[in-house]
Coordinates of C-alpha atoms and ligand atoms in Angstrom, one line a residue:
M260 CA 31.1 -45.9 27.9
I261 CA 28.0 -44.5 26.3
N262 CA 27.2 -41.1 27.4
V263 CA 23.5 -41.5 27.8
K264 CA 22.5 -37.9 27.5
E265 CA 24.7 -37.3 24.5
E266 CA 23.3 -40.3 22.8
L267 CA 19.8 -39.2 23.6
A268 CA 20.5 -35.8 22.2
R269 CA 21.8 -37.4 19.1
L270 CA 18.7 -39.4 18.6
L271 CA 16.4 -36.5 19.4
N272 CA 18.3 -34.4 17.0
E273 CA 17.4 -36.8 14.2
Q274 CA 13.8 -36.0 15.1
V275 CA 14.1 -32.3 15.5
A276 CA 16.8 -30.9 13.3
D277 CA 16.0 -27.3 14.2
L278 CA 18.1 -27.4 17.4
T279 CA 21.7 -28.3 17.9
S280 CA 22.6 -31.4 19.9
E281 CA 24.1 -29.2 22.6
E282 CA 20.8 -27.3 22.9
I283 CA 18.9 -30.5 23.1
E284 CA 21.2 -31.9 25.7
G285 CA 20.7 -28.9 27.8
M286 CA 16.9 -29.3 27.6
I287 CA 16.8 -33.0 28.6
E288 CA 15.5 -33.4 32.2
V289 CA 15.7 -36.1 34.8
P290 CA 12.2 -36.4 36.3
Q291 CA 11.9 -36.5 40.0
N292 CA 9.4 -39.3 39.8
S293 CA 10.9 -42.3 38.1
E294 CA 7.5 -43.3 36.8
M295 CA 7.9 -40.5 34.4
G296 CA 10.9 -42.2 32.9
D297 CA 14.7 -41.9 33.3
Y298 CA 14.8 -38.9 31.1
S299 CA 12.3 -36.5 29.8
F300 CA 12.2 -34.0 27.0
P301 CA 9.9 -31.0 27.1
C302 CA 8.7 -29.7 23.8
F303 CA 7.4 -26.2 24.6
R304 CA 10.4 -24.5 23.1
L305 CA 9.8 -26.3 19.8
A306 CA 6.3 -25.0 19.3
K307 CA 7.4 -21.7 17.7
V308 CA 9.9 -23.2 15.3
L309 CA 7.7 -26.1 14.2
R310 CA 4.4 -24.2 14.5
K311 CA 2.7 -27.0 16.1
A312 CA 1.1 -27.6 19.6
P313 CA 3.8 -29.0 22.0
P314 CA 1.8 -32.2 22.8
L315 CA 1.6 -33.0 19.1
I316 CA 5.4 -32.5 18.7
A317 CA 6.0 -34.7 21.7
K318 CA 3.8 -37.4 20.1
D319 CA 5.7 -37.3 16.9
I320 CA 9.1 -37.5 18.6
A321 CA 7.9 -40.4 20.8
E322 CA 6.7 -42.3 17.8
G323 CA 10.0 -41.7 16.1
L324 CA 11.9 -43.1 19.0
S325 CA 9.9 -46.1 19.8
G326 CA 11.5 -49.3 18.7
N327 CA 15.0 -48.0 19.4
P328 CA 16.9 -50.6 21.4
M329 CA 18.2 -48.0 23.8
F330 CA 14.7 -47.6 25.3
S331 CA 12.3 -50.0 26.9
K332 CA 9.5 -47.5 26.5
V333 CA 9.0 -44.0 25.1
E334 CA 5.8 -42.2 26.0
Q335 CA 4.2 -38.9 25.2
V336 CA 2.6 -37.3 28.2
N337 CA 1.3 -33.8 27.5
A338 CA 4.2 -31.7 26.1
Y339 CA 6.8 -34.2 27.3
V340 CA 8.5 -37.2 25.8
N341 CA 9.2 -39.6 28.6
M342 CA 12.0 -42.0 27.9
F343 CA 12.7 -45.2 29.8
I344 CA 16.2 -46.6 29.3
A345 CA 16.4 -50.3 28.4
R346 CA 17.8 -51.4 31.7
E347 CA 19.6 -54.6 30.9
P348 CA 22.1 -53.2 28.3
F349 CA 22.6 -50.1 30.5
V350 CA 23.4 -52.1 33.6
K351 CA 25.5 -54.5 31.7
E352 CA 27.6 -51.6 30.3
V353 CA 28.0 -49.6 33.5
I354 CA 29.0 -52.5 35.7
G355 CA 31.1 -54.1 33.0
E356 CA 33.0 -50.9 32.5
A357 CA 33.6 -50.3 36.2
M358 CA 35.0 -53.8 36.6
A359 CA 37.1 -53.6 33.4
K360 CA 38.5 -50.1 34.1
G361 CA 39.2 -50.5 37.8
D362 CA 41.3 -47.5 39.0
E363 CA 40.6 -45.7 35.8
Y364 CA 36.8 -45.8 36.2
G365 CA 35.4 -42.2 36.5
K366 CA 38.2 -40.5 34.7
S367 CA 37.6 -38.4 31.6
D368 CA 39.6 -36.4 29.1
V369 CA 37.9 -33.1 29.3
G370 CA 41.2 -31.5 30.3
Q371 CA 42.9 -32.7 27.1
G372 CA 46.2 -32.8 28.8
R373 CA 46.3 -29.0 29.3
T374 CA 48.6 -27.7 32.0
E375 CA 47.0 -26.2 35.1
I376 CA 48.6 -24.8 38.2
V377 CA 46.8 -25.6 41.4
E378 CA 48.3 -23.6 44.3
F379 CA 47.2 -24.8 47.7
S380 CA 48.1 -24.7 51.4
S381 CA 50.8 -22.1 51.2
P382 CA 51.4 -21.5 54.9
N383 CA 53.6 -18.9 56.4
I384 CA 57.0 -20.1 57.6
A385 CA 57.8 -20.0 61.3
K386 CA 54.1 -19.7 62.1
P387 CA 51.9 -22.5 63.4
F388 CA 50.4 -24.9 60.9
H389 CA 47.0 -24.8 62.5
I390 CA 43.5 -26.1 62.0
G391 CA 42.6 -23.1 59.8
H392 CA 45.1 -24.3 57.2
I393 CA 43.2 -27.5 56.8
R394 CA 40.9 -25.7 54.3
S395 CA 43.3 -24.6 51.6
T396 CA 45.3 -27.8 52.1
V397 CA 42.5 -30.3 51.8
I398 CA 40.3 -28.5 49.4
G399 CA 43.2 -27.6 47.2
N400 CA 44.5 -31.2 47.2
S401 CA 41.2 -32.5 46.2
I402 CA 40.8 -30.0 43.3
N403 CA 44.2 -31.1 42.2
L404 CA 43.3 -34.8 42.2
I405 CA 39.9 -34.2 40.6
H406 CA 41.5 -32.1 37.8
Q407 CA 44.0 -34.8 37.2
A408 CA 41.1 -37.3 36.8
M409 CA 39.6 -34.9 34.3
G410 CA 42.7 -35.2 32.2
F411 CA 44.5 -32.0 33.1
K412 CA 48.2 -32.0 33.7
V413 CA 48.4 -30.4 37.1
I414 CA 51.4 -28.6 38.6
R415 CA 51.0 -28.6 42.4
I416 CA 52.5 -25.6 44.0
N417 CA 53.0 -24.6 47.6
H418 CA 53.5 -20.8 47.6
L419 CA 55.2 -20.6 51.0
G420 CA 55.0 -17.4 52.9
D421 CA 58.7 -17.3 53.4
Y422 CA 59.5 -13.6 52.9
G423 CA 58.9 -10.3 54.4
T424 CA 59.9 -7.9 57.2
Q425 CA 58.8 -10.4 59.9
F426 CA 61.9 -12.4 59.1
G427 CA 64.0 -9.4 60.1
K428 CA 62.2 -9.4 63.4
M429 CA 62.6 -13.0 64.0
I430 CA 66.3 -12.9 63.3
V431 CA 66.8 -10.0 65.7
A432 CA 64.8 -11.8 68.4
Y433 CA 66.8 -14.9 67.9
R434 CA 70.0 -13.0 68.3
H435 CA 68.9 -11.3 71.4
W436 CA 67.0 -14.0 73.3
G437 CA 67.2 -17.1 71.2
N438 CA 68.7 -20.5 71.7
E439 CA 69.7 -23.0 69.0
D440 CA 68.6 -26.2 70.9
D441 CA 65.2 -24.8 71.6
V442 CA 64.6 -24.1 68.0
R443 CA 65.7 -27.5 67.0
N444 CA 63.6 -29.3 69.6
D445 CA 60.4 -27.5 68.9
P446 CA 60.9 -25.1 66.0
I447 CA 57.6 -23.5 65.3
P448 CA 56.4 -22.7 68.8
T449 CA 59.8 -21.5 69.7
L450 CA 60.1 -19.2 66.7
L451 CA 56.6 -18.0 67.4
S452 CA 57.6 -17.1 70.9
Y453 CA 60.5 -15.1 69.6
Y454 CA 58.3 -13.2 67.3
T455 CA 55.8 -12.4 70.1
K456 CA 58.7 -11.4 72.4
F457 CA 60.0 -9.1 69.7
H458 CA 56.7 -7.1 69.7
V459 CA 56.6 -6.9 73.5
E460 CA 60.2 -5.6 73.6
A461 CA 59.9 -3.3 70.7
E462 CA 57.1 -1.5 72.6
K463 CA 59.7 -0.6 75.2
D464 CA 62.6 -0.1 72.8
P465 CA 61.6 1.1 69.4
S466 CA 65.2 0.9 68.1
L467 CA 64.5 -2.8 67.7
N468 CA 62.3 -2.0 64.8
D469 CA 65.1 -0.2 63.0
E470 CA 67.4 -3.1 63.7
A471 CA 64.8 -5.5 62.3
R472 CA 64.4 -3.4 59.1
E473 CA 68.1 -3.3 58.6
T474 CA 68.3 -7.0 59.2
F475 CA 65.7 -7.7 56.6
T476 CA 67.5 -5.5 54.1
R477 CA 70.6 -7.5 54.8
L478 CA 68.6 -10.6 54.1
E479 CA 67.2 -9.2 50.9
H480 CA 70.8 -8.5 49.8
G481 CA 71.7 -12.1 50.5
E482 CA 74.1 -11.4 53.3
E483 CA 75.5 -14.7 54.5
E484 CA 74.6 -14.8 58.2
E485 CA 71.0 -13.6 57.7
T486 CA 70.5 -15.9 54.9
R487 CA 71.8 -18.8 56.9
L488 CA 69.4 -18.2 59.8
W489 CA 66.5 -17.6 57.5
Q490 CA 67.2 -20.8 55.6
W491 CA 67.4 -22.7 58.9
F492 CA 64.1 -21.3 60.1
R493 CA 62.6 -22.3 56.8
D494 CA 64.0 -25.8 56.8
E495 CA 62.8 -26.4 60.4
S496 CA 59.3 -25.2 59.5
L497 CA 59.2 -27.3 56.4
K498 CA 60.0 -30.4 58.4
E499 CA 56.8 -29.7 60.4
F500 CA 54.7 -29.0 57.4
G501 CA 56.1 -32.0 55.7
R502 CA 54.9 -34.3 58.6
V503 CA 51.4 -33.1 58.1
Y504 CA 51.5 -33.4 54.3
G505 CA 52.8 -36.9 54.8
M506 CA 49.9 -37.8 57.0
L507 CA 47.5 -36.4 54.4
G508 CA 49.3 -38.1 51.5
I509 CA 49.9 -34.7 49.9
E510 CA 52.8 -34.1 47.5
Y511 CA 54.0 -31.0 45.6
D512 CA 55.8 -30.4 42.4
S513 CA 57.2 -27.1 43.7
Y514 CA 57.7 -25.2 46.9
A515 CA 58.5 -21.9 45.1
G516 CA 57.2 -19.5 47.7
E517 CA 57.4 -15.8 48.1
S518 CA 61.2 -15.6 48.6
F519 CA 61.6 -17.4 45.2
Y520 CA 60.4 -14.2 43.6
S521 CA 62.7 -11.7 45.4
D522 CA 65.0 -11.4 42.5
K523 CA 62.2 -11.3 40.0
M524 CA 60.4 -8.3 41.4
P525 CA 62.6 -5.4 40.2
A526 CA 61.7 -6.3 36.6
V527 CA 58.0 -6.3 37.3
V528 CA 58.2 -3.0 39.1
E529 CA 60.1 -1.6 36.1
E530 CA 57.5 -2.9 33.8
L531 CA 54.7 -1.3 35.8
R532 CA 56.6 2.0 35.6
E533 CA 57.2 1.7 31.8
K534 CA 53.5 0.9 31.3
N535 CA 52.7 4.0 33.3
L536 CA 50.7 2.2 35.9
L537 CA 52.6 3.4 39.0
K538 CA 51.5 6.4 40.9
E539 CA 53.0 8.1 43.9
S540 CA 51.0 8.2 47.0
Q541 CA 52.4 9.4 50.3
G542 CA 55.9 8.3 49.4
A543 CA 54.8 4.9 48.3
E544 CA 54.1 3.7 44.8
I545 CA 50.7 2.3 44.0
V546 CA 48.5 1.1 41.2
D547 CA 45.4 3.2 41.2
L548 CA 42.4 0.8 40.7
E549 CA 39.7 3.2 41.6
P550 CA 38.3 3.4 38.1
Y551 CA 37.6 -0.3 38.5
G552 CA 35.9 0.0 41.9
L553 CA 38.9 -1.5 43.7
T554 CA 41.1 0.0 46.4
P555 CA 44.6 1.1 45.3
A556 CA 47.3 -1.7 45.3
P557 CA 50.6 -0.7 47.0
I558 CA 53.5 -2.0 45.0
L559 CA 56.5 -0.4 46.8
K560 CA 56.6 1.0 50.3
S561 CA 58.2 4.4 50.9
D562 CA 61.4 2.7 52.0
G563 CA 61.5 0.9 48.7
S564 CA 60.6 -2.6 50.0
T565 CA 58.1 -4.7 48.1
L566 CA 54.8 -6.1 49.1
Y567 CA 52.8 -9.3 49.0
I568 CA 51.1 -8.3 45.8
T569 CA 54.4 -7.3 44.2
R570 CA 55.6 -10.9 44.7
D571 CA 52.3 -12.3 43.3
L572 CA 52.7 -10.2 40.2
A573 CA 56.2 -11.6 39.6
C574 CA 54.9 -15.0 40.5
A575 CA 52.1 -15.0 38.0
K576 CA 54.4 -13.9 35.2
Y577 CA 56.9 -16.5 36.1
R578 CA 54.3 -19.2 36.1
K579 CA 53.0 -18.2 32.7
E580 CA 56.5 -18.1 31.2
T581 CA 57.5 -21.4 32.9
Y582 CA 54.4 -23.5 32.5
D583 CA 52.3 -21.7 29.9
F584 CA 49.3 -22.6 32.0
Y585 CA 45.8 -23.0 30.7
K586 CA 44.5 -22.0 34.2
N587 CA 46.4 -20.7 37.2
I588 CA 44.3 -21.7 40.2
Y589 CA 44.7 -20.2 43.7
V590 CA 43.0 -22.0 46.6
V591 CA 43.1 -19.2 49.1
A592 CA 40.6 -18.0 51.8
S593 CA 37.9 -15.5 50.8
Q594 CA 39.5 -12.9 53.1
Q595 CA 41.9 -12.4 50.1
N596 CA 39.2 -11.8 47.5
L597 CA 40.3 -8.2 47.1
H598 CA 43.9 -9.2 46.7
F599 CA 43.1 -11.5 43.8
Q600 CA 40.8 -9.0 42.2
Q601 CA 43.6 -6.5 42.3
L602 CA 46.2 -9.0 41.0
K603 CA 44.0 -10.0 38.1
K604 CA 43.1 -6.4 37.2
I605 CA 46.8 -5.2 37.3
L606 CA 47.8 -8.1 35.0
E607 CA 45.0 -7.1 32.7
L608 CA 46.1 -3.5 32.7
M609 CA 49.7 -4.7 31.9
G610 CA 48.1 -6.1 28.8
Y611 CA 48.3 -9.8 29.6
E612 CA 45.5 -11.5 27.8
W613 CA 46.0 -14.5 30.1
A614 CA 44.9 -12.5 33.2
K615 CA 41.5 -14.1 32.6
D616 CA 43.0 -17.5 33.3
I617 CA 43.7 -16.6 36.9
V618 CA 41.2 -18.4 39.0
H619 CA 40.8 -17.6 42.7
V620 CA 39.0 -20.4 44.5
P621 CA 37.9 -18.9 47.9
F622 CA 36.6 -20.6 50.9
G623 CA 35.1 -19.6 54.3
L624 CA 36.3 -19.9 57.8
V625 CA 36.6 -22.9 60.1
S626 CA 36.1 -22.3 63.8
L627 CA 36.3 -24.6 66.8
E628 CA 33.5 -25.5 69.0
E629 CA 33.9 -24.0 72.4
G630 CA 34.9 -26.6 75.0
T631 CA 35.4 -29.6 72.9
M632 CA 39.0 -28.6 72.1
S633 CA 41.1 -26.6 74.4
T634 CA 42.7 -23.7 72.6
R635 CA 44.9 -23.5 75.7
E636 CA 44.2 -19.9 76.5
G637 CA 44.5 -18.4 73.0
R638 CA 47.1 -20.8 71.9
V639 CA 46.4 -22.2 68.4
V640 CA 45.3 -25.7 67.7
F641 CA 47.8 -27.4 65.5
L642 CA 46.5 -29.4 62.5
E643 CA 48.9 -32.2 63.4
D644 CA 47.3 -32.5 66.8
V645 CA 43.9 -32.6 65.3
L646 CA 44.9 -35.5 63.0
N647 CA 46.6 -37.3 65.8
R648 CA 43.6 -37.0 68.0
A649 CA 41.3 -38.3 65.2
I650 CA 43.6 -41.3 64.9
D651 CA 43.6 -41.9 68.7
E652 CA 39.9 -41.7 68.9
T653 CA 39.4 -43.9 65.9
R654 CA 41.7 -46.5 67.4
E655 CA 39.5 -46.6 70.5
I656 CA 36.3 -46.9 68.5
I657 CA 37.5 -49.8 66.3
K658 CA 38.9 -51.6 69.3
E659 CA 35.5 -51.3 71.0
K660 CA 33.8 -52.6 67.9
G661 CA 36.2 -55.6 68.0
V662 CA 37.4 -55.4 64.4
A663 CA 39.2 -58.6 63.4
T664 CA 42.5 -57.2 62.1
D665 CA 46.1 -57.4 63.0
N666 CA 46.6 -54.0 61.6
I667 CA 44.8 -51.6 63.9
E668 CA 47.4 -48.9 63.6
E669 CA 47.1 -48.7 59.8
I670 CA 43.3 -48.7 59.9
A671 CA 43.2 -46.1 62.7
R672 CA 45.4 -43.9 60.6
Q673 CA 43.4 -44.3 57.4
V674 CA 40.0 -43.8 59.1
G675 CA 41.1 -41.1 61.5
V676 CA 42.8 -38.9 58.9
G677 CA 40.0 -39.7 56.4
A678 CA 37.3 -38.6 58.8
V679 CA 38.9 -35.2 59.2
V680 CA 39.4 -34.9 55.4
F681 CA 35.9 -36.0 54.5
N682 CA 34.4 -33.7 57.1
E683 CA 36.3 -30.8 55.6
L684 CA 35.1 -31.6 52.1
S685 CA 31.4 -32.2 53.1
N686 CA 30.5 -28.5 53.2
N687 CA 30.1 -26.1 50.4
R688 CA 33.5 -24.5 50.5
I689 CA 32.4 -20.9 50.7
K690 CA 30.4 -21.5 53.9
D691 CA 31.9 -21.0 57.3
Y692 CA 31.7 -24.1 59.5
V693 CA 32.3 -25.2 63.0
F694 CA 34.6 -28.2 63.5
N695 CA 32.7 -30.7 65.6
W696 CA 34.4 -33.9 66.8
K697 CA 31.2 -35.9 67.3
Q698 CA 30.2 -35.2 63.7
V699 CA 33.7 -36.0 62.3
L700 CA 33.9 -39.4 63.9
D701 CA 30.3 -40.6 63.7
F702 CA 30.4 -44.0 62.0
N703 CA 26.7 -43.8 61.2
G704 CA 26.3 -40.3 59.9
E705 CA 27.2 -39.0 56.4
T706 CA 30.9 -39.2 57.3
G707 CA 34.2 -40.6 56.2
P708 CA 34.1 -43.5 58.5
Y709 CA 30.6 -44.4 57.3
V710 CA 31.7 -44.4 53.6
Q711 CA 34.9 -46.3 54.4
Y712 CA 33.0 -48.8 56.4
T713 CA 30.7 -49.3 53.4
Y714 CA 33.7 -49.8 51.2
A715 CA 35.1 -52.4 53.7
R716 CA 31.7 -54.1 53.6
C717 CA 31.8 -54.4 49.8
A718 CA 35.3 -55.9 50.2
S719 CA 34.1 -58.3 52.9
V720 CA 31.1 -59.5 50.7
L721 CA 33.6 -60.2 47.9
R722 CA 36.0 -62.0 50.2
N723 CA 33.2 -64.1 51.6
A724 CA 32.2 -65.1 48.1
G725 CA 35.5 -66.8 47.8
E726 CA 36.3 -68.2 44.3
D727 CA 32.9 -67.1 43.0
A728 CA 34.1 -63.5 43.0
N729 CA 37.0 -64.3 40.7
D730 CA 35.4 -64.1 37.3
L731 CA 32.3 -61.9 37.2
K732 CA 32.6 -60.7 33.6
D733 CA 29.7 -62.7 32.1
F734 CA 27.1 -61.7 34.6
D735 CA 23.4 -61.6 33.7
P736 CA 22.2 -58.0 34.1
G737 CA 18.6 -59.2 34.2
Y738 CA 18.9 -59.6 38.0
L739 CA 19.8 -56.0 38.5
T740 CA 17.1 -54.0 36.7
E741 CA 14.8 -53.3 39.6
G742 CA 14.7 -51.6 43.0
S743 CA 17.9 -50.9 45.0
A744 CA 20.1 -52.8 42.6
Y745 CA 19.1 -50.6 39.6
T746 CA 19.4 -47.4 41.8
L747 CA 22.9 -48.4 42.8
A748 CA 23.9 -49.0 39.1
K749 CA 22.6 -45.5 38.2
E750 CA 24.7 -43.9 41.0
I751 CA 27.8 -45.7 39.8
Y752 CA 27.1 -44.6 36.3
A753 CA 26.8 -40.9 37.5
L754 CA 30.3 -40.9 39.0
K755 CA 32.1 -39.6 35.9
D756 CA 29.7 -36.7 35.3
V757 CA 29.8 -35.8 39.0
I758 CA 33.6 -35.6 39.0
I759 CA 33.5 -33.3 36.0
E760 CA 30.9 -31.1 37.6
A761 CA 32.8 -31.0 40.9
G762 CA 36.0 -30.1 39.0
T763 CA 34.4 -27.5 36.8
K764 CA 32.9 -25.7 39.8
Y765 CA 36.0 -26.2 42.0
E766 CA 33.7 -27.8 44.5
P767 CA 34.8 -31.1 45.9
S768 CA 31.7 -31.2 48.2
I769 CA 29.7 -32.2 45.1
L770 CA 31.8 -35.4 44.9
T771 CA 31.7 -36.0 48.6
R772 CA 27.9 -35.8 48.4
H773 CA 27.8 -38.3 45.6
I774 CA 30.1 -40.7 47.4
V775 CA 27.6 -40.7 50.3
D776 CA 24.8 -41.3 47.8
M777 CA 26.7 -44.3 46.4
A778 CA 27.4 -45.7 49.9
Q779 CA 23.8 -45.3 50.9
A780 CA 22.6 -47.0 47.7
F781 CA 25.0 -49.9 48.3
N782 CA 23.8 -50.3 51.9
K783 CA 20.2 -50.3 50.8
F784 CA 21.0 -52.9 48.2
Y785 CA 22.9 -54.9 50.9
H786 CA 19.9 -54.8 53.3
D787 CA 17.2 -55.3 50.7
E788 CA 18.8 -58.2 48.8
H789 CA 20.5 -61.4 49.7
I790 CA 23.7 -61.1 47.8
L791 CA 25.2 -64.6 48.3
T792 CA 22.1 -66.4 47.3
D793 CA 22.0 -70.1 46.2
N794 CA 21.1 -69.2 42.7
K795 CA 24.5 -69.1 41.0
D796 CA 23.6 -66.7 38.2
E797 CA 21.9 -64.3 40.5
R798 CA 24.8 -64.4 43.0
K799 CA 27.2 -63.6 40.2
A800 CA 25.2 -60.6 39.0
K801 CA 25.0 -59.2 42.5
L802 CA 28.7 -59.8 43.1
A803 CA 29.4 -57.9 39.9
L804 CA 27.4 -55.0 41.1
T805 CA 29.1 -55.1 44.5
S806 CA 32.5 -55.1 42.8
A807 CA 31.5 -52.1 40.6
A808 CA 30.3 -50.3 43.7
K809 CA 33.5 -51.0 45.5
T810 CA 35.5 -49.6 42.6
A811 CA 33.4 -46.5 42.3
I812 CA 33.5 -45.7 46.0
R813 CA 37.3 -46.2 46.2
N814 CA 37.9 -44.0 43.1
G815 CA 35.7 -41.3 44.6
L816 CA 37.5 -41.4 47.9
K817 CA 40.9 -41.2 46.3
L818 CA 39.9 -38.0 44.6
L819 CA 39.1 -36.5 48.0
G820 CA 42.6 -37.6 49.1
M821 CA 41.4 -40.5 51.2
E822 CA 42.4 -44.1 51.5
A823 CA 40.0 -47.0 51.5
P824 CA 40.6 -49.8 54.0
E825 CA 39.7 -53.3 52.9
R826 CA 38.8 -54.3 56.5
M827 CA 37.3 -52.2 59.2
Ligands
LIG113 N1 50.8 -17.3 52.7 C1 49.5 -16.7 52.5 C2 48.7 -16.8 53.8 O1 49.0 -17.6 54.7 C3 48.7 -17.4 51.5 C4 49.3 -17.4 50.1 C5 48.3 -17.4 49.0 N2 48.9 -17.5 47.7 C6 49.3 -16.4 47.0 N3 49.8 -16.6 45.8 N4 49.1 -15.2 47.4 O2 47.7 -16.1 54.0

């Protein structure tokens, strides 16, 4: 499809050769008031180069552009060139392309097939997969999908927290007080209760701590019994995580978590030592980062055991060697800002030029509204329960609405899960937010159900059109150049650029916002205009626009990780 701004920049460049096309593109504005044109070019900056008053420059450029078929009108107003896009060819092209490309509409090739790693979710084994995990999981998945649509080759990694001294404690607790059936029946809460019990008991009997340390050392050395238990805890936990990923439609290329790097750490520690980066501090070994305004990073504890950052160093090196990534993206809470600054700095000090390609995408906290959800006296709220409750409530809502479908379960699932996902991706990621049920499931607000409902409405219009909707290719764009129809076409046109912007800024909420804009534009068009009118040509044009809107909304939702129901 034509890139309107690029094309404009090219044309303007013929008029003002003193700036590059890129510079010109950056100067083009979109006026707030559409009476000032679809695009506007300010000439102030040219005055110096051309030694002419800006209004005169604008006048010359406007004259040079007039008569070009891309514009219906080009005007000089003071120092501005106001350009009005010739609407018919524009609308024809946008809608034609959305209909022809279908699922591919909105994709680009800015990524040029480069390999990127998107690491997201990465929960800790044997700990609850709770509402707080929704953030990395859903934001990360959307960044993954958006980057794929931008033409990157994305490797999706779940860096499981499956290593560390806590597994020594858990194994000890299991041996003393555990029961196999309990673990099998309800793995995570059971394992968590062992972990809690361990801490209570260790208060009374500190020798348990020594036992746990020894047990972890045995695990590190790959002793059979410890490894078997650890593997079992890991498998049981993964089953639970897997259920949630299944509900969210999330898939991974690799579950290489912390334990995967256990045998790769000695080499990194050795390398740090060779490069003279290790320093002794109270028996431990650290990398001093004070000269860079960062707190020291502990690499080895006094007992020789490794730390979280040691594993991340080994991991980053492994990923570079294995995937030769263009970017290595970590979607991890902002509480870990310091950790990633340290990681990046140490890799830089090690002399790795690719340290600059490490990208930490942080996000704020989600909290629960008091009262609306029982945290059962300090007990955590499982993400799975949140999704199930959303599905249950959605089922009730659609039953009440009396939706004609024989597939209520499927729709309740698509809409319920979608509502939670959409809500998660509505806020600027760095902001803290409060999870609010009323807001999540509001069918009229700027929510997932609202957008999905709009999508289903597009589908229903096309269904009701019957055979008329079969061949829309040769529609007459003349019916779509005014009012809400034209506004909708412009929103559909913007999708590709919005996807690129959201991906470049690692900010899915930009896309979420635009999907709401498209849905609102469609609903305005739907209310303003009679789509299935008697005039055959007009009906065809309006159906073509409806079909394009349907495609654009669906493609947008997909990149959030949401499904789009045909009926609702
Ligand atoms: N498991 C960690 C946590 O739950 C997150 C892991 C982040 N990724 C990383 N490569 N350090 O806090």
